[in-house]
XYZ file of C-alpha atoms in Angstrom:
711
model
C 96.774 101.842 68.964
C 96.620 101.930 65.170
C 95.148 98.436 65.184
C 92.538 99.541 67.711
C 91.529 102.527 65.591
C 91.324 100.348 62.495
C 89.044 97.897 64.303
C 86.704 100.691 65.376
C 86.471 102.040 61.827
C 85.840 98.542 60.496
C 82.958 98.030 62.901
C 81.492 101.364 61.884
C 81.743 100.449 58.212
C 80.066 97.122 58.917
C 77.159 98.925 60.540
C 76.868 101.211 57.504
C 76.894 98.310 55.066
C 74.254 96.320 56.959
C 71.811 99.133 57.662
C 69.172 99.856 55.062
C 67.516 102.878 56.609
C 70.601 105.029 57.058
C 69.814 108.475 58.461
C 66.097 107.790 58.975
C 66.745 105.325 61.792
C 66.564 106.548 65.349
C 68.008 104.167 67.915
C 67.025 103.730 71.516
C 70.706 104.159 72.426
C 70.511 107.804 71.389
C 67.716 108.372 73.865
C 69.379 106.684 76.857
C 70.426 109.272 79.423
C 73.185 108.827 82.020
C 74.490 111.132 84.744
C 77.594 109.569 86.289
C 79.991 110.309 83.441
C 79.360 114.060 83.479
C 77.490 114.851 86.744
C 74.506 115.923 84.661
C 71.961 114.290 82.399
C 73.726 113.482 79.133
C 72.969 111.261 76.188
C 75.021 108.106 76.407
C 76.259 108.545 72.836
C 77.705 111.935 73.788
C 79.854 110.629 76.640
C 83.408 109.551 75.684
C 83.607 106.757 78.272
C 82.457 103.171 78.631
C 79.366 103.400 80.814
C 76.626 100.842 81.431
C 73.236 101.418 82.956
C 71.177 98.818 84.792
C 67.581 99.930 84.491
C 64.761 99.779 87.021
C 63.224 96.979 84.927
C 66.405 94.896 85.131
C 66.666 95.483 88.884
C 63.025 94.558 89.420
C 63.173 91.404 87.312
C 66.474 90.125 88.712
C 65.159 90.009 92.297
C 68.733 89.862 93.560
C 69.543 88.649 97.046
C 72.888 90.507 96.809
C 73.972 93.388 94.597
C 76.686 91.340 92.804
C 73.903 89.537 90.890
C 73.077 92.896 89.311
C 76.555 94.375 88.874
C 77.790 91.262 87.051
C 75.335 91.941 84.231
C 77.612 94.826 83.242
C 80.087 93.992 80.431
C 83.650 93.943 81.687
C 82.725 93.802 85.371
C 83.201 90.886 87.745
C 82.039 91.457 91.299
C 83.149 88.447 93.355
C 80.809 87.313 96.114
C 82.692 86.759 99.384
C 79.581 85.619 101.246
C 76.728 87.409 102.999
C 76.897 90.385 100.606
C 80.647 90.886 101.201
C 82.545 91.318 97.960
C 85.651 92.186 95.994
C 85.628 93.881 92.569
C 87.207 93.605 89.137
C 86.725 96.571 86.773
C 89.771 96.921 84.518
C 91.643 95.312 87.399
C 92.010 91.752 88.707
C 89.617 90.647 91.428
C 90.920 92.787 94.253
C 90.133 94.505 97.529
C 92.429 97.441 96.679
C 91.150 101.002 96.750
C 90.833 101.341 92.974
C 87.037 101.656 92.751
C 84.732 104.426 93.832
C 81.317 103.537 95.213
C 78.783 106.349 94.977
C 75.271 106.909 96.221
C 73.497 109.526 94.106
C 76.867 110.918 93.039
C 78.391 111.172 96.524
C 81.094 108.749 97.701
C 79.795 106.304 100.287
C 83.043 106.636 102.240
C 85.546 109.459 102.674
C 88.863 109.611 100.905
C 91.510 107.335 102.435
C 89.039 105.075 104.265
C 88.240 102.668 101.439
C 86.358 99.466 102.224
C 85.894 96.866 99.509
C 82.651 95.772 101.222
C 80.971 99.178 101.033
C 78.148 97.917 98.792
C 76.903 95.489 101.450
C 75.197 98.497 103.051
C 72.942 98.945 100.009
C 69.184 98.463 100.003
C 68.301 96.960 96.600
C 64.637 97.855 97.160
C 65.637 101.527 97.039
C 67.396 101.528 93.643
C 66.089 103.368 90.598
C 69.052 102.309 88.479
C 72.769 101.569 88.688
C 75.389 103.197 86.497
C 78.837 101.650 86.143
C 81.638 103.712 84.595
C 84.637 101.696 83.447
C 87.998 103.414 83.561
C 89.216 106.441 85.559
C 86.774 109.196 86.466
C 89.060 110.961 88.953
C 88.716 114.209 86.982
C 85.120 114.450 88.225
C 84.896 112.347 91.378
C 88.438 112.361 92.695
C 90.680 109.678 94.186
C 89.993 105.936 94.035
C 87.940 106.252 90.825
C 90.619 104.338 88.909
C 89.274 101.010 87.654
C 85.835 102.556 87.597
C 82.906 103.877 89.609
C 79.605 102.336 90.648
C 76.843 104.895 91.174
C 73.718 103.644 92.952
C 70.881 105.991 92.071
C 68.008 106.089 94.537
C 64.353 106.084 93.625
C 62.547 109.395 93.471
C 59.101 109.925 94.978
C 56.402 108.653 92.639
C 53.676 110.912 91.329
C 50.929 108.628 92.612
C 50.719 106.667 95.851
C 52.645 103.376 95.803
C 52.940 100.699 98.478
C 54.814 97.425 97.970
C 55.679 94.644 100.376
C 57.679 91.534 99.651
C 59.234 88.354 100.965
C 62.221 86.432 99.637
C 63.835 83.223 100.859
C 65.702 80.062 99.883
C 66.135 76.457 101.047
C 69.265 77.404 103.006
C 67.267 79.435 105.559
C 67.768 82.875 104.061
C 64.787 85.165 104.707
C 64.243 88.751 103.649
C 61.253 91.013 104.237
C 61.048 94.344 102.461
C 58.594 97.187 102.068
C 58.323 100.450 100.165
C 55.991 103.438 100.220
C 56.145 106.382 97.826
C 53.993 109.258 96.688
C 53.472 112.984 96.279
C 51.065 115.164 98.219
C 50.939 118.692 96.864
C 54.489 120.041 96.872
C 55.810 117.272 99.109
C 57.112 113.947 97.812
C 58.396 110.962 99.762
C 59.956 107.568 99.146
C 60.697 105.179 102.035
C 62.139 101.684 101.657
C 63.229 99.176 104.278
C 64.419 95.601 104.479
C 65.345 92.941 106.985
C 67.607 90.041 105.921
C 68.423 87.080 108.142
C 70.543 84.004 107.366
C 70.714 81.044 109.772
C 72.284 77.569 109.415
C 73.179 77.852 105.739
C 75.090 75.481 103.436
C 78.399 76.832 104.809
C 78.987 76.411 108.530
C 79.438 79.535 110.624
C 77.911 81.866 108.026
C 74.911 83.420 109.783
C 74.190 87.080 109.186
C 71.526 89.720 109.644
C 71.034 93.078 108.000
C 68.541 95.880 108.594
C 68.282 98.913 106.300
C 65.960 101.850 105.912
C 66.194 104.555 103.252
C 64.187 107.709 102.891
C 63.980 110.514 100.377
C 61.835 113.609 100.883
C 61.367 116.302 98.218
C 59.762 119.691 98.651
C 59.242 121.882 95.576
C 58.708 125.479 96.597
C 58.093 126.323 92.944
C 59.624 125.553 89.554
C 62.800 127.352 90.572
C 63.506 126.134 94.112
C 63.586 122.550 95.361
C 64.753 120.908 98.574
C 65.754 117.218 98.785
C 66.570 115.304 101.972
C 67.845 111.713 101.971
C 68.722 109.404 104.831
C 70.171 105.903 105.078
C 70.508 103.875 108.255
C 71.811 100.329 108.277
C 72.960 97.677 110.714
C 74.905 94.612 109.635
C 76.395 91.644 111.476
C 77.950 88.602 109.865
C 79.916 85.587 110.942
C 82.933 85.268 108.620
C 83.276 81.725 107.377
C 86.274 82.584 105.202
C 87.820 80.269 102.616
C 88.297 76.475 102.648
C 91.260 74.293 101.726
C 91.455 72.230 98.542
C 90.353 68.857 99.964
C 87.315 70.348 101.696
C 86.388 72.243 98.544
C 86.452 69.257 96.178
C 84.730 67.033 98.757
C 82.044 69.715 99.137
C 82.766 69.857 102.832
C 81.529 73.370 103.329
C 83.081 73.830 106.742
C 84.447 77.078 108.102
C 87.935 77.005 109.591
C 86.840 79.417 112.325
C 83.958 79.866 114.732
C 85.021 83.269 116.042
C 85.510 85.592 113.026
C 82.910 88.317 112.441
C 82.175 91.668 110.822
C 79.709 94.214 112.176
C 78.782 97.608 110.821
C 76.516 100.517 111.725
C 76.110 103.148 109.019
C 74.236 106.447 108.921
C 74.300 108.739 105.889
C 72.191 111.791 105.264
C 72.261 114.776 102.939
C 70.354 117.983 102.355
C 70.364 119.313 98.785
C 69.014 122.633 97.591
C 68.432 122.997 93.843
C 68.105 126.403 92.205
C 67.011 126.448 88.569
C 67.870 129.958 87.446
C 66.446 129.366 83.978
C 66.522 126.717 81.278
C 70.267 127.307 80.850
C 71.531 127.427 84.442
C 71.186 125.259 87.539
C 72.983 125.408 90.881
C 72.923 122.788 93.624
C 74.248 122.948 97.181
C 74.545 119.710 99.139
C 75.405 119.345 102.816
C 76.103 115.796 103.911
C 76.996 113.723 106.946
C 78.301 110.175 107.374
C 78.686 108.152 110.575
C 80.115 104.668 110.219
C 81.397 102.184 112.799
C 83.013 98.966 111.580
C 84.306 96.319 113.970
C 85.691 92.947 112.981
C 87.677 89.845 113.799
C 88.497 89.143 110.159
C 89.185 85.647 108.865
C 91.389 87.110 106.109
C 93.787 88.499 108.768
C 94.829 85.042 110.021
C 98.607 84.546 109.713
C 99.929 80.978 109.760
C 103.271 79.428 108.804
C 103.114 76.010 107.132
C 103.392 73.226 109.704
C 103.085 75.448 112.769
C 100.514 74.568 115.461
C 100.114 78.280 116.184
C 98.692 81.259 114.299
C 97.736 84.857 114.938
C 94.983 87.204 113.809
C 93.520 90.476 115.020
C 90.487 92.335 116.284
C 90.085 95.855 114.945
C 87.708 98.770 114.822
C 87.581 101.392 112.062
C 85.288 104.348 112.637
C 84.670 107.695 110.992
C 82.305 110.621 110.830
C 82.065 113.044 107.934
C 80.746 116.560 107.542
C 80.895 118.130 104.138
C 79.549 120.431 101.470
C 79.366 119.961 97.704
C 78.465 122.864 95.425
C 77.931 122.517 91.681
C 76.765 124.776 88.861
C 75.661 123.678 85.386
C 75.661 126.331 82.676
C 74.688 126.059 79.021
C 76.718 128.334 76.752
C 75.497 129.299 73.289
C 79.046 129.672 72.017
C 80.073 126.328 70.491
C 76.833 124.876 71.837
C 78.592 124.056 75.117
C 77.719 123.022 78.654
C 79.955 123.747 81.629
C 79.857 121.792 84.901
C 81.897 123.281 87.740
C 81.951 122.537 91.421
C 83.814 122.285 94.679
C 83.934 119.895 97.629
C 84.900 120.179 101.266
C 84.888 117.007 103.361
C 85.980 116.847 107.006
C 86.181 113.300 108.385
C 87.362 112.574 111.929
C 88.631 108.978 112.081
C 89.895 106.499 114.651
C 91.318 102.998 114.284
C 92.760 100.410 116.613
C 93.819 96.798 116.234
C 95.344 94.241 118.569
C 96.584 90.684 118.199
C 94.785 87.460 119.019
C 96.578 84.124 119.426
C 95.181 81.035 117.723
C 95.720 77.306 117.763
C 95.995 75.707 114.310
C 94.517 72.209 114.152
C 96.430 70.692 111.250
C 95.317 68.167 108.686
C 97.468 65.129 107.956
C 100.842 66.188 106.549
C 100.739 69.620 108.192
C 100.343 71.557 104.944
C 96.764 72.725 105.597
C 94.651 73.691 108.589
C 91.429 71.948 109.511
C 90.220 74.526 112.041
C 91.535 77.386 114.121
C 90.738 77.828 117.803
C 90.831 81.172 119.578
C 93.336 80.842 122.410
C 93.517 84.319 123.857
C 93.002 87.968 123.022
C 96.108 90.145 123.334
C 95.063 93.785 123.775
C 98.571 94.308 125.139
C 99.992 93.591 121.648
C 98.704 96.578 119.710
C 99.006 96.438 115.936
C 97.663 99.940 115.307
C 96.212 102.776 117.343
C 95.638 106.165 115.757
C 93.077 108.900 115.317
C 92.895 112.092 113.365
C 90.973 114.080 110.785
C 90.989 113.777 107.009
C 90.308 116.986 105.096
C 89.511 116.766 101.392
C 89.443 120.009 99.391
C 88.564 119.660 95.726
C 87.576 121.735 92.740
C 86.517 120.404 89.350
C 85.266 121.578 85.977
C 84.137 119.851 82.818
C 83.304 121.472 79.505
C 81.305 119.668 76.855
C 80.965 121.387 73.497
C 79.803 120.694 69.949
C 82.121 122.674 67.678
C 80.632 121.079 64.576
C 77.603 118.938 63.922
C 77.912 115.303 65.064
C 81.092 115.984 67.079
C 81.131 116.375 70.855
C 84.334 117.342 72.680
C 84.685 116.860 76.437
C 87.453 118.358 78.598
C 87.649 117.979 82.349
C 89.993 118.485 85.265
C 89.987 118.245 89.052
C 92.369 119.239 91.808
C 92.331 117.295 95.074
C 94.107 118.073 98.317
C 93.903 115.377 100.979
C 95.235 116.569 104.319
C 95.606 114.126 107.200
C 96.094 115.485 110.726
C 96.969 112.478 112.859
C 97.810 111.333 116.364
C 99.686 108.025 116.294
C 99.483 106.580 119.812
C 101.963 103.763 119.179
C 104.607 106.273 118.112
C 103.534 108.871 120.685
C 103.586 111.336 117.833
C 101.331 113.748 115.977
C 101.745 115.217 112.536
C 100.349 116.026 109.100
C 100.410 114.319 105.718
C 99.343 115.975 102.464
C 98.487 114.332 99.149
C 97.879 116.633 96.176
C 96.888 115.679 92.667
C 95.621 117.331 89.490
C 93.814 114.911 87.179
C 92.733 115.538 83.619
C 90.605 113.942 80.936
C 89.881 114.685 77.278
C 87.464 112.888 74.997
C 85.636 113.211 71.713
C 82.474 111.605 70.355
C 81.838 111.374 66.625
C 78.360 110.234 65.593
C 78.390 110.428 61.775
C 75.185 108.436 61.443
C 72.071 107.949 63.509
C 72.941 104.250 63.698
C 76.677 104.385 64.543
C 79.211 106.402 66.472
C 82.758 106.383 67.829
C 84.584 107.911 70.780
C 88.150 108.346 72.010
C 89.215 109.189 75.530
C 92.251 109.880 77.673
C 91.801 109.942 81.443
C 93.963 110.032 84.548
C 93.249 108.369 87.861
C 94.935 108.234 91.226
C 94.520 106.601 94.614
C 96.337 107.782 97.742
C 97.559 105.121 100.168
C 94.922 103.951 102.609
C 95.322 105.423 106.058
C 95.704 101.957 107.596
C 98.672 101.307 105.260
C 100.413 104.455 106.462
C 100.113 103.402 110.097
C 101.198 99.789 109.633
C 104.162 99.026 111.902
C 107.334 98.181 110.007
C 108.637 94.654 110.730
C 111.380 94.541 113.332
C 110.121 97.632 115.157
C 107.721 98.166 118.050
C 106.156 95.547 120.294
C 108.759 93.275 121.941
C 111.607 94.182 119.540
C 113.056 96.843 121.788
C 113.061 99.298 118.883
C 110.691 102.276 118.579
C 107.749 101.619 116.275
C 108.312 102.885 112.740
C 105.622 103.505 110.111
C 105.094 104.079 106.381
C 104.764 107.860 106.240
C 106.577 107.961 102.874
C 103.989 106.127 100.744
C 102.917 107.932 97.562
C 99.617 107.884 95.620
C 99.201 105.341 92.838
C 98.786 107.031 89.438
C 97.112 105.721 86.280
C 96.908 106.829 82.636
C 94.093 105.360 80.566
C 93.842 105.474 76.749
C 90.579 104.287 75.270
C 88.496 104.145 72.116
C 85.084 102.649 71.526
C 81.805 102.996 69.777
C 78.314 101.768 69.158
C 76.134 100.763 66.251
C 72.593 99.619 65.606
C 71.305 97.258 62.930
C 68.012 95.906 61.593
C 65.863 98.915 62.463
C 67.492 99.169 65.913
C 66.475 95.625 66.863
C 70.166 94.920 67.427
C 72.385 97.328 69.358
C 76.065 96.877 70.095
C 78.677 98.730 72.139
C 82.422 98.133 72.404
C 85.462 99.698 74.058
C 89.195 99.045 73.921
C 91.494 100.365 76.633
C 95.165 100.559 77.585
C 95.877 101.656 81.181
C 99.263 102.122 82.824
C 99.648 102.131 86.595
C 102.618 103.294 88.640
C 103.474 103.824 92.321
C 101.434 100.783 93.253
C 102.136 99.340 96.686
C 104.972 96.775 96.907
C 105.703 94.406 99.798
C 109.446 93.736 99.455
C 111.573 91.244 101.389
C 114.840 92.943 102.346
C 118.316 91.451 102.785
C 117.836 91.057 106.566
C 114.615 89.047 105.938
C 112.345 91.910 107.043
C 109.738 93.389 104.707
C 109.118 96.894 103.489
C 106.206 98.693 101.807
C 107.090 100.939 98.877
C 105.095 102.950 96.365
C 107.054 101.908 93.289
C 105.240 99.150 91.424
C 104.201 99.443 87.789
C 101.381 97.509 86.115
C 99.660 97.383 82.727
C 95.966 96.733 82.094
C 94.565 96.360 78.582
C 91.485 94.795 77.063
C 88.260 94.948 75.115
C 84.670 95.126 76.388
C 81.572 94.491 74.325
C 77.819 94.105 74.588
C 75.002 93.141 72.215
C 71.293 93.538 72.757
C 69.001 91.857 70.252
C 65.201 92.157 70.404
C 63.762 90.427 67.316
C 60.219 90.717 68.728
C 58.521 92.139 71.781
C 58.492 88.637 73.242
C 62.220 87.862 73.044
C 65.279 89.682 74.295
C 68.873 88.475 74.024
C 71.691 90.206 75.896
C 75.357 89.255 75.365
C 78.168 90.921 77.279
C 81.796 90.176 77.933
C 85.367 91.334 78.141
C 88.852 90.118 77.352
C 91.727 91.569 79.364
C 95.375 91.181 80.324
C 96.626 92.486 83.664
C 100.419 92.370 83.892
C 103.181 93.251 86.336
C 105.630 95.571 84.554
C 108.059 96.478 87.340
C 107.176 94.760 90.591
C 109.905 93.827 93.076
C 109.333 90.974 95.538
C 112.712 90.585 97.186
C 116.125 92.148 97.589
C 117.408 89.108 99.463
C 120.122 87.301 97.485
C 118.993 83.793 98.462
C 115.374 84.242 97.385
C 114.774 82.491 94.026
C 112.163 85.027 92.863
C 113.272 88.643 92.874
C 110.493 90.295 90.875
C 107.262 89.684 88.974
C 108.177 91.610 85.833
C 106.223 90.381 82.818
C 103.996 88.008 84.792
C 100.211 88.080 84.806
C 98.552 89.335 87.941
C 96.754 86.637 89.983
C 92.949 86.463 90.165
C 92.813 88.031 86.706
C 90.759 85.925 84.255
C 91.449 86.792 80.635
C 87.776 86.439 79.697
C 84.573 87.107 81.609
C 81.039 87.210 80.280
C 77.431 87.460 81.320
C 74.602 86.814 78.842
C 70.862 86.353 79.156
C 67.834 85.408 77.093
C 64.370 86.500 78.227
C 60.916 85.530 77.052
C 57.695 87.518 77.639
C 54.914 85.500 75.917
C 51.986 87.409 74.467
C 49.724 84.434 75.107
C 50.385 84.733 78.866
C 50.635 88.393 79.869
C 52.583 89.253 83.035
C 54.657 86.085 82.760
C 58.403 86.112 82.185
C 61.172 83.565 82.069
C 64.914 84.093 81.627
C 68.107 82.068 81.481
C 71.478 83.602 82.375
C 75.025 82.420 81.647
C 78.012 83.622 83.683
C 81.466 82.745 82.337
C 84.829 83.224 84.042
C 87.947 81.861 82.314
C 90.983 80.362 84.019
C 93.421 82.543 85.933
C 96.611 82.230 87.955
C 96.247 81.549 91.657
C 99.706 82.835 92.559
C 101.853 85.809 91.622
C 104.605 83.703 89.999
C 102.205 82.081 87.496
C 102.706 78.404 88.358
C 99.149 77.194 89.030
C 95.833 78.145 87.453
C 92.238 77.814 88.572
C 90.096 76.491 85.742
C 87.339 79.088 86.030
C 83.683 78.219 85.572
C 80.519 78.301 83.496
C 77.433 79.038 85.562
C 73.763 78.997 84.594
C 70.903 80.725 86.408
C 67.172 80.773 85.687
C 64.389 83.166 86.648
C 60.619 82.803 86.240
C 57.791 85.025 87.522
C 54.077 85.579 87.111
C 51.972 88.498 88.279
C 48.236 88.410 88.964
C 46.286 91.405 90.280
C 49.221 93.056 91.991
C 50.716 89.843 93.383
C 53.983 88.720 91.800
C 55.308 85.240 92.531
C 58.786 84.296 91.373
C 61.447 81.603 91.571
C 65.141 82.127 90.804
C 67.260 79.014 90.391
C 70.885 79.956 90.952
C 73.555 77.523 89.764
C 71.046 75.332 87.927
C 73.592 72.579 87.178
C 74.800 72.457 90.801
C 78.287 73.352 89.580
C 81.164 73.057 92.038
C 83.047 76.328 91.680
C 84.760 79.055 93.676
C 84.402 82.812 93.414
C 88.149 83.155 93.934
C 91.153 80.880 94.483
C 94.493 82.120 95.823
C 97.783 80.686 97.001
C 101.233 81.860 98.059
C 104.360 81.741 95.947
C 106.193 78.977 97.835
C 106.363 75.430 96.459
C 104.616 74.203 99.627
C 101.836 76.824 99.443
C 98.331 75.400 99.328
C 95.339 77.031 97.601
C 92.391 78.449 99.485
C 88.939 78.520 97.884
C 86.168 81.036 98.388
C 83.466 78.456 97.812
C 80.277 79.330 95.926
C 76.851 78.066 96.872
C 75.416 74.825 95.489
C 72.147 74.934 93.541
C 69.890 77.440 95.265
C 66.145 77.968 94.870
C 65.172 81.546 95.662
C 61.443 82.029 95.952
C 59.433 85.103 96.732
C 56.197 87.052 96.710
C 55.729 90.738 96.127
C 52.418 92.503 96.648
C 51.704 95.846 95.002
C 49.109 97.795 97.012
C 49.482 100.931 94.908
C 46.448 103.141 94.469
């Protein structure tokens, strides 16, 4: 840590030496306001966390077909595309589908505690986004469980002051088509913003990868007066996708983009709505009450659930359904306090979420390639609703209280202290065990940070934060091997799993040079995880889940923004990280050659990732823009025992657009060099294990028109 502190001071001294206009310079960074890190509008330089903000301009110019194209512009973040807007995430973690990230919509979690879904962002309507804020590192002290690696807060557009109407079309040569429309305005005391889209994919570059998505978002504001305001939001979305899954090594390198299945799918219906009442007591005090409701139904025959043993002509998978409803209330009060020039944020949450889940087995035929080490295709043989893998229902109650105090004891120093207490109570009825019961998970999380901004062109921060993630409900109700079904033994389950806990230590800073034409931010972190879920082979060859694993995550994140003129903009962002198993048992069986993963790097964890972009806005051709983007992902281990690496990739994208009288035409060229690469590559730990590749698209031309009918 001493080396980290020394590096921060050195960077600050460099900024001081290079800047000529010392205290007279005012940087744009000082004026940037964020909300996610403190649940209130706060200057970015007064928040002791690493937080990035994607602006409305960036969102508009990117013209993303999927939200990962936006999120990946954030330094230190790698959102892996799993096809048709499905995704995994890597924020201070390897690329993973674990419940270590919190996805928020206007500060409220998209899903209830314990029902994490790594694909939650596929429900998002990009045409409805004002900006996106990404917090890196734990924010459990404000937002609760699962906010471990970080949080992604999607902030919806507010009603515009004048009438706005926009319609658009977007498509590519692989038969993707999207239509979208937006209307916004204010009439007297009433404001509205409505956005909708329809996306359809047919007969794409990958076989069996059709999908369709329909979303509509609405926000309605009514200002009674300057003191009282009512806000209503609603989201409704339908999604259906064939799941093409991954491909084997030969098919990948031969560019044979052929799905191994023609039966896997994912379908989702989602409804979210909230009613928020804002009371502005005076310039120093504000109270908000929010009532919310969620209704989500997710059914799937997932390709990732296929289980096959090398050489076998048979395999199994499952069909499942995961559904929940939520009813809840969030209350929060913001109070400015003259003493120590402080601001207090305090609030409470109650969330009641009835849930139900069932899963049953399906039997498959595995059509093997020559040698029997890989599968060409799987055929669905029969559904087995008689072989139930899970069947439970219940109610999740989440009670939480939180408080955060931000104060300025002396000039140029900001101290932030925060804490939250969460109680997750699960009342369940487990049909397979013919049993009912309760499970409680309690946790107090804490954070403390300080910002020191000695100059108007440079500042530092330090931060300690805790995070935790309770076991997912589906993990608790997984049947232990050797019990249930045809074994003759009563089904047994994992009621003893404990929450994963994390401690994060972090320092960082920012500086600005050359009359704020160049701005830089950096952060260095060291995060310890414990009670992570282990899958251990026992002496009798069965397996067991345990909450006992320990991991270590450490790295550096940085970003540079250089604007030498109004016509040019250069953005450079990246991160270097190491994700390591510290105490991670694989087997207690004497004959197994690998007993643990201690000291090994975690798979799917590139040491370096980066995303940079150069943009040009020529004065001689107003309303024209052109940009080139570089995405870099270094090599990483495919397996847990660190025997084989995937080489990673360099990817280049281009974007060009021109607007004339309200009509904007644009072309995005994704993967300009037609690079053969995969979003993720994984394999098992056996010598005979073969890699599977989540193939990325070949060169893609995205073209579109957007018409602004605003008054």
